[in-house]
Amino acid sequence: MILVLVGPPGAGKGTQAKLLCARFGIPQISTGDMLREAKRSGTLEKRYLDIMDSGGLLPDEAVIGLIARRTVEPDCSNGFLLDGFPRTVPQADALDELLASQGGTWIDAVIQLDVARPLLEERLIHRRTDKRSGQIYHLVYNPPPPGAELEHRADDRPEAVAKRLDAYEAMTAALLPFYEQKKLLHRVDGVGKPEDVTHRVLSAIGRPGSGGE
Ligand code: AP5
């Protein structure tokens, strides 16, 4: 099964990705997480680091290469969930070519999480992530346990948040008609308890009560 999660920053892609991957037993492939890991290990080029921290989108070729290398790893043989990729039509075209070259696999569903902008800003500014486990928290709705080693993302500062939301509206908006035309797009309300959102996603993709692939 190949799933794609799209939606603006803060829509809950990372949160839903973890819940859906646990259900279907497939790996989560998040370009944002891969880039942050490269940043931590000091292997991310300085020009990309600056773009990321300020809330801009990296050039398509930088992320397409990451996906091409990751999707041929053995744990992807039964499928995977893409979180934050593709974000542009050229990235979506590259993904189609990649899947065709990998033996003709295909995307099962593209899920768009809908959340209104004021709520997105509120979610991002209060987000904290556990450095060790990668678990995502919200200081108000889902507070971290005592002792968690918390990280506040550089791009969750208010000015970077505004830029990321604008970049989503400007660039990613073209992606939705692309998948709508292919009849792959499922729009899901991303507001409510994370588990309720997961149920909505499963119903939307025709897998209610799904326990595995
Ligand atoms: P990336 O890491 O992909 O960031 P993003 O798309 O901006 O999305 P976020 O991770 O901010 O939000 P999310 O939707 O995952 O929400 P989350 O579950 O954490 O990308 C970062 C950067 O990398 C980009 O800006 C760009 O520079 C670069 N990049 C990555 N991919 C790229 C690509 N393909 N092309 C070019 N550049 C690329 O939730 C957010 C908060 O809300 C949390 O606090 C969470 O606890 C809370 N929350 C979640 N669900 C709920 C709920 N149902 N109710 C209440 N609170 C909730």
Short mmCIF file of C-alpha atoms and ligand atoms in Angstrom, two decimals:
data_model
loop_
_atom_site.label_atom_id
_atom_site.label_comp_id
_atom_site.label_asym_id
_atom_site.label_seq_id
_atom_site.Cartn_x
_atom_site.Cartn_y
_atom_site.Cartn_z
CA MET A 1 0.00 0.00 0.00
CA ILE A 2 1.32 3.44 -0.92
CA LEU A 3 -0.30 6.40 0.81
CA VAL A 4 0.46 10.10 0.42
CA LEU A 5 -0.42 12.65 3.09
CA VAL A 6 -0.74 16.27 2.00
CA GLY A 7 -1.90 19.32 3.85
CA PRO A 8 -0.59 22.60 5.17
CA PRO A 9 2.06 22.84 7.87
CA GLY A 10 0.46 21.86 11.17
CA ALA A 11 -2.44 19.96 9.59
CA GLY A 12 -1.34 16.85 11.50
CA LYS A 13 0.46 14.93 8.74
CA GLY A 14 3.20 13.69 11.10
CA THR A 15 0.69 12.81 13.83
CA GLN A 16 -1.58 10.88 11.42
CA ALA A 17 1.39 9.29 9.64
CA LYS A 18 2.49 7.59 12.85
CA LEU A 19 -1.03 6.27 13.58
CA LEU A 20 -1.62 5.04 10.00
CA CYS A 21 1.82 3.42 9.65
CA ALA A 22 1.31 1.51 12.91
CA ARG A 23 -2.03 0.23 11.53
CA PHE A 24 -0.77 -0.81 8.12
CA GLY A 25 2.73 -1.92 9.15
CA ILE A 26 4.43 0.33 6.60
CA PRO A 27 7.23 2.87 7.14
CA GLN A 28 6.65 6.62 7.34
CA ILE A 29 8.80 8.55 4.90
CA SER A 30 8.89 12.20 5.89
CA THR A 31 11.10 14.51 3.84
CA GLY A 32 10.94 17.04 6.70
CA ASP A 33 12.22 14.44 9.21
CA MET A 34 14.95 13.32 6.79
CA LEU A 35 16.09 16.91 6.29
CA ARG A 36 16.05 17.61 10.04
CA GLU A 37 18.11 14.45 10.60
CA ALA A 38 20.63 15.66 8.01
CA LYS A 39 20.68 19.01 9.82
CA ARG A 40 21.41 17.29 13.16
CA SER A 41 24.18 15.18 11.68
CA GLY A 42 25.72 18.21 9.96
CA THR A 43 25.28 16.83 6.42
CA LEU A 44 22.64 19.30 5.21
CA GLU A 45 24.09 21.92 2.88
CA LYS A 46 24.13 25.40 4.45
CA ARG A 47 21.97 26.91 1.65
CA TYR A 48 19.27 24.27 2.32
CA LEU A 49 19.52 24.78 6.08
CA ASP A 50 18.83 28.49 5.66
CA ILE A 51 15.83 27.85 3.38
CA MET A 52 14.35 25.34 5.81
CA ASP A 53 14.79 27.41 8.96
CA SER A 54 13.23 30.46 7.33
CA GLY A 55 10.18 28.47 6.21
CA GLY A 56 10.86 28.17 2.46
CA LEU A 57 10.62 25.07 0.26
CA LEU A 58 13.78 23.32 -0.92
CA PRO A 59 14.38 22.91 -4.68
CA ASP A 60 12.57 19.88 -6.12
CA GLU A 61 15.78 18.03 -7.04
CA ALA A 62 17.00 18.10 -3.43
CA VAL A 63 14.00 16.15 -2.12
CA ILE A 64 13.39 13.91 -5.15
CA GLY A 65 16.85 12.36 -4.66
CA LEU A 66 16.07 11.64 -0.99
CA ILE A 67 12.85 9.82 -1.91
CA ALA A 68 14.47 7.86 -4.74
CA ARG A 69 17.09 6.48 -2.34
CA ARG A 70 14.74 5.83 0.57
CA THR A 71 11.96 4.00 -1.31
CA VAL A 72 14.26 1.23 -2.54
CA GLU A 73 15.21 0.19 1.00
CA PRO A 74 13.98 -3.28 2.03
CA ASP A 75 11.39 -2.07 4.57
CA CYS A 76 9.54 -0.35 1.70
CA SER A 77 8.86 -3.58 -0.20
CA ASN A 78 5.25 -3.76 1.06
CA GLY A 79 4.59 -0.07 0.60
CA PHE A 80 5.11 3.14 2.53
CA LEU A 81 3.45 6.36 3.55
CA LEU A 82 4.81 9.63 2.18
CA ASP A 83 4.48 12.58 4.57
CA GLY A 84 5.31 15.98 3.09
CA PHE A 85 6.26 14.68 -0.37
CA PRO A 86 5.29 15.46 -3.08
CA ARG A 87 4.60 19.15 -2.54
CA THR A 88 4.78 20.40 -6.12
CA VAL A 89 3.63 19.06 -9.49
CA PRO A 90 7.24 18.39 -10.64
CA GLN A 91 7.73 16.32 -7.46
CA ALA A 92 4.49 14.42 -8.18
CA ASP A 93 5.62 13.73 -11.75
CA ALA A 94 8.99 12.51 -10.44
CA LEU A 95 7.20 10.21 -7.99
CA ASP A 96 5.11 8.67 -10.80
CA GLU A 97 8.28 8.05 -12.82
CA LEU A 98 10.01 6.57 -9.81
CA LEU A 99 7.16 4.17 -9.06
CA ALA A 100 6.98 3.13 -12.72
CA SER A 101 10.72 2.42 -12.69
CA GLN A 102 10.38 0.40 -9.47
CA GLY A 103 8.28 -2.29 -11.11
CA GLY A 104 5.05 -0.42 -11.74
CA THR A 105 3.78 0.12 -8.19
CA TRP A 106 1.16 2.82 -7.78
CA ILE A 107 -0.30 5.26 -5.26
CA ASP A 108 -3.41 3.88 -3.52
CA ALA A 109 -4.65 7.16 -2.04
CA VAL A 110 -3.68 10.78 -1.49
CA ILE A 111 -5.15 12.16 1.72
CA GLN A 112 -5.50 15.89 2.19
CA LEU A 113 -5.93 17.03 5.79
CA ASP A 114 -8.01 20.21 6.00
CA VAL A 115 -7.49 22.64 8.89
CA ALA A 116 -8.20 26.39 8.91
CA ARG A 117 -5.22 28.75 9.03
CA PRO A 118 -5.71 30.31 12.50
CA LEU A 119 -5.76 26.83 14.04
CA LEU A 120 -2.67 25.81 12.06
CA GLU A 121 -0.74 28.78 13.47
CA GLU A 122 -1.83 27.91 16.97
CA ARG A 123 -0.80 24.25 16.55
CA LEU A 124 2.64 25.06 15.15
CA ILE A 125 3.62 27.71 17.65
CA HIS A 126 2.83 25.31 20.54
CA ARG A 127 4.35 22.18 18.98
CA ARG A 128 7.26 20.45 20.70
CA THR A 129 8.93 17.21 19.61
CA ASP A 130 10.72 14.66 21.80
CA LYS A 131 14.32 14.59 20.52
CA ARG A 132 14.80 10.92 21.41
CA SER A 133 11.53 9.31 20.28
CA GLY A 134 10.33 11.77 17.63
CA GLN A 135 6.95 11.86 19.39
CA ILE A 136 4.99 15.02 18.56
CA TYR A 137 3.33 17.01 21.37
CA HIS A 138 1.28 20.17 21.71
CA LEU A 139 1.84 22.22 24.85
CA VAL A 140 -1.91 22.64 25.39
CA TYR A 141 -3.78 19.76 23.63
CA ASN A 142 -1.25 16.96 24.08
CA PRO A 143 1.28 18.04 26.70
CA PRO A 144 4.59 16.18 26.89
CA PRO A 145 5.31 13.96 29.91
CA PRO A 146 7.80 15.14 32.54
CA GLY A 147 11.37 14.31 31.55
CA ALA A 148 10.77 14.47 27.77
CA GLU A 149 13.73 16.02 25.96
CA LEU A 150 11.91 18.66 23.96
CA GLU A 151 12.86 20.39 20.76
CA HIS A 152 11.23 23.56 19.41
CA ARG A 153 11.67 23.58 15.63
CA ALA A 154 13.43 26.64 14.21
CA ASP A 155 10.71 26.93 11.56
CA ASP A 156 7.95 27.03 14.21
CA ARG A 157 8.83 30.63 15.10
CA PRO A 158 5.86 32.89 14.18
CA GLU A 159 7.57 34.60 11.18
CA ALA A 160 8.68 31.27 9.68
CA VAL A 161 5.21 29.78 10.29
CA ALA A 162 3.58 32.57 8.26
CA LYS A 163 6.06 32.02 5.41
CA ARG A 164 5.45 28.25 5.39
CA LEU A 165 1.69 28.69 5.26
CA ASP A 166 2.06 31.16 2.37
CA ALA A 167 4.41 28.76 0.55
CA TYR A 168 1.87 25.95 0.95
CA GLU A 169 -0.93 28.06 -0.45
CA ALA A 170 1.18 29.29 -3.37
CA MET A 171 2.91 26.10 -4.47
CA THR A 172 1.14 23.07 -3.09
CA ALA A 173 -2.31 24.24 -4.13
CA ALA A 174 -1.45 23.20 -7.72
CA LEU A 175 -0.83 19.66 -6.48
CA LEU A 176 -4.40 19.06 -5.33
CA PRO A 177 -6.04 19.41 -8.79
CA PHE A 178 -3.27 17.11 -10.12
CA TYR A 179 -4.38 14.28 -7.82
CA GLU A 180 -8.05 15.19 -8.05
CA GLN A 181 -7.87 14.62 -11.81
CA LYS A 182 -6.36 11.20 -11.20
CA LYS A 183 -9.22 10.44 -8.78
CA LEU A 184 -6.78 9.72 -5.97
CA LEU A 185 -7.53 12.69 -3.70
CA HIS A 186 -9.53 12.25 -0.47
CA ARG A 187 -10.23 15.37 1.58
CA VAL A 188 -10.52 14.79 5.31
CA ASP A 189 -11.42 17.20 8.10
CA GLY A 190 -8.27 17.38 10.27
CA VAL A 191 -9.96 18.98 13.29
CA GLY A 192 -10.83 16.87 16.33
CA LYS A 193 -9.05 14.22 18.37
CA PRO A 194 -6.16 12.61 16.41
CA GLU A 195 -7.83 9.15 16.71
CA ASP A 196 -11.08 10.56 15.27
CA VAL A 197 -9.17 12.05 12.36
CA THR A 198 -7.58 8.61 11.75
CA HIS A 199 -11.04 7.02 11.62
CA ARG A 200 -12.13 9.62 9.07
CA VAL A 201 -9.04 8.89 6.96
CA LEU A 202 -9.67 5.14 7.05
CA SER A 203 -13.30 5.61 6.02
CA ALA A 204 -12.31 8.00 3.25
CA ILE A 205 -9.88 5.49 1.73
CA GLY A 206 -12.36 2.63 2.06
CA ARG A 207 -10.54 0.86 4.90
CA PRO A 208 -12.75 1.46 7.98
CA GLY A 209 -11.67 -0.67 10.94
CA SER A 210 -8.59 -1.68 9.00
CA GLY A 211 -6.07 -3.56 11.09
CA GLY A 212 -3.34 -4.27 8.56
CA GLU A 213 -2.43 -4.64 4.93
P1 AP5 B 1 7.81 19.21 7.16
O1 AP5 B 1 8.51 18.62 8.30
O2 AP5 B 1 7.16 18.32 6.16
O3 AP5 B 1 6.81 20.29 7.73
P2 AP5 B 1 5.34 20.75 7.33
O4 AP5 B 1 4.76 20.25 6.06
O5 AP5 B 1 5.45 22.22 7.45
O6 AP5 B 1 4.46 20.04 8.34
P3 AP5 B 1 4.66 19.99 9.86
O7 AP5 B 1 5.64 18.92 10.24
O8 AP5 B 1 4.97 21.37 10.38
O9 AP5 B 1 3.20 19.71 10.36
P4 AP5 B 1 2.36 18.37 10.31
O10 AP5 B 1 1.26 18.51 9.31
O11 AP5 B 1 3.24 17.16 10.22
O12 AP5 B 1 1.70 18.47 11.74
P5 AP5 B 1 2.03 17.69 13.11
O13 AP5 B 1 1.48 16.31 13.06
O14 AP5 B 1 3.47 17.86 13.51
O15 AP5 B 1 8.79 20.14 6.32
C1 AP5 B 1 9.66 21.07 6.97
C2 AP5 B 1 10.46 21.83 5.92
O16 AP5 B 1 11.29 20.91 5.16
C3 AP5 B 1 9.65 22.56 4.85
O17 AP5 B 1 9.21 23.83 5.28
C4 AP5 B 1 10.69 22.65 3.71
O18 AP5 B 1 11.66 23.63 3.96
C5 AP5 B 1 11.38 21.29 3.79
N1 AP5 B 1 10.68 20.26 2.97
C6 AP5 B 1 10.12 19.10 3.43
N2 AP5 B 1 9.58 18.41 2.43
C7 AP5 B 1 9.79 19.13 1.30
C8 AP5 B 1 9.43 18.93 -0.07
N3 AP5 B 1 8.74 17.85 -0.46
N4 AP5 B 1 9.78 19.90 -0.95
C9 AP5 B 1 10.47 20.98 -0.59
N5 AP5 B 1 10.84 21.23 0.70
C10 AP5 B 1 10.50 20.31 1.63
O19 AP5 B 1 1.10 18.54 14.10
C11 AP5 B 1 1.35 19.92 14.36
C12 AP5 B 1 0.91 20.25 15.81
O20 AP5 B 1 -0.49 20.07 15.93
C13 AP5 B 1 1.54 19.34 16.89
O21 AP5 B 1 1.78 20.11 18.03
C14 AP5 B 1 0.47 18.28 17.15
O22 AP5 B 1 0.54 17.76 18.46
C15 AP5 B 1 -0.81 19.09 16.93
N6 AP5 B 1 -1.89 18.27 16.40
C16 AP5 B 1 -1.83 17.34 15.40
N7 AP5 B 1 -3.04 16.79 15.18
C17 AP5 B 1 -3.89 17.40 16.07
C18 AP5 B 1 -5.29 17.29 16.32
N8 AP5 B 1 -6.06 16.43 15.64
N9 AP5 B 1 -5.82 18.08 17.30
C19 AP5 B 1 -5.05 18.94 18.00
N10 AP5 B 1 -3.72 19.10 17.80
C20 AP5 B 1 -3.15 18.34 16.84
#
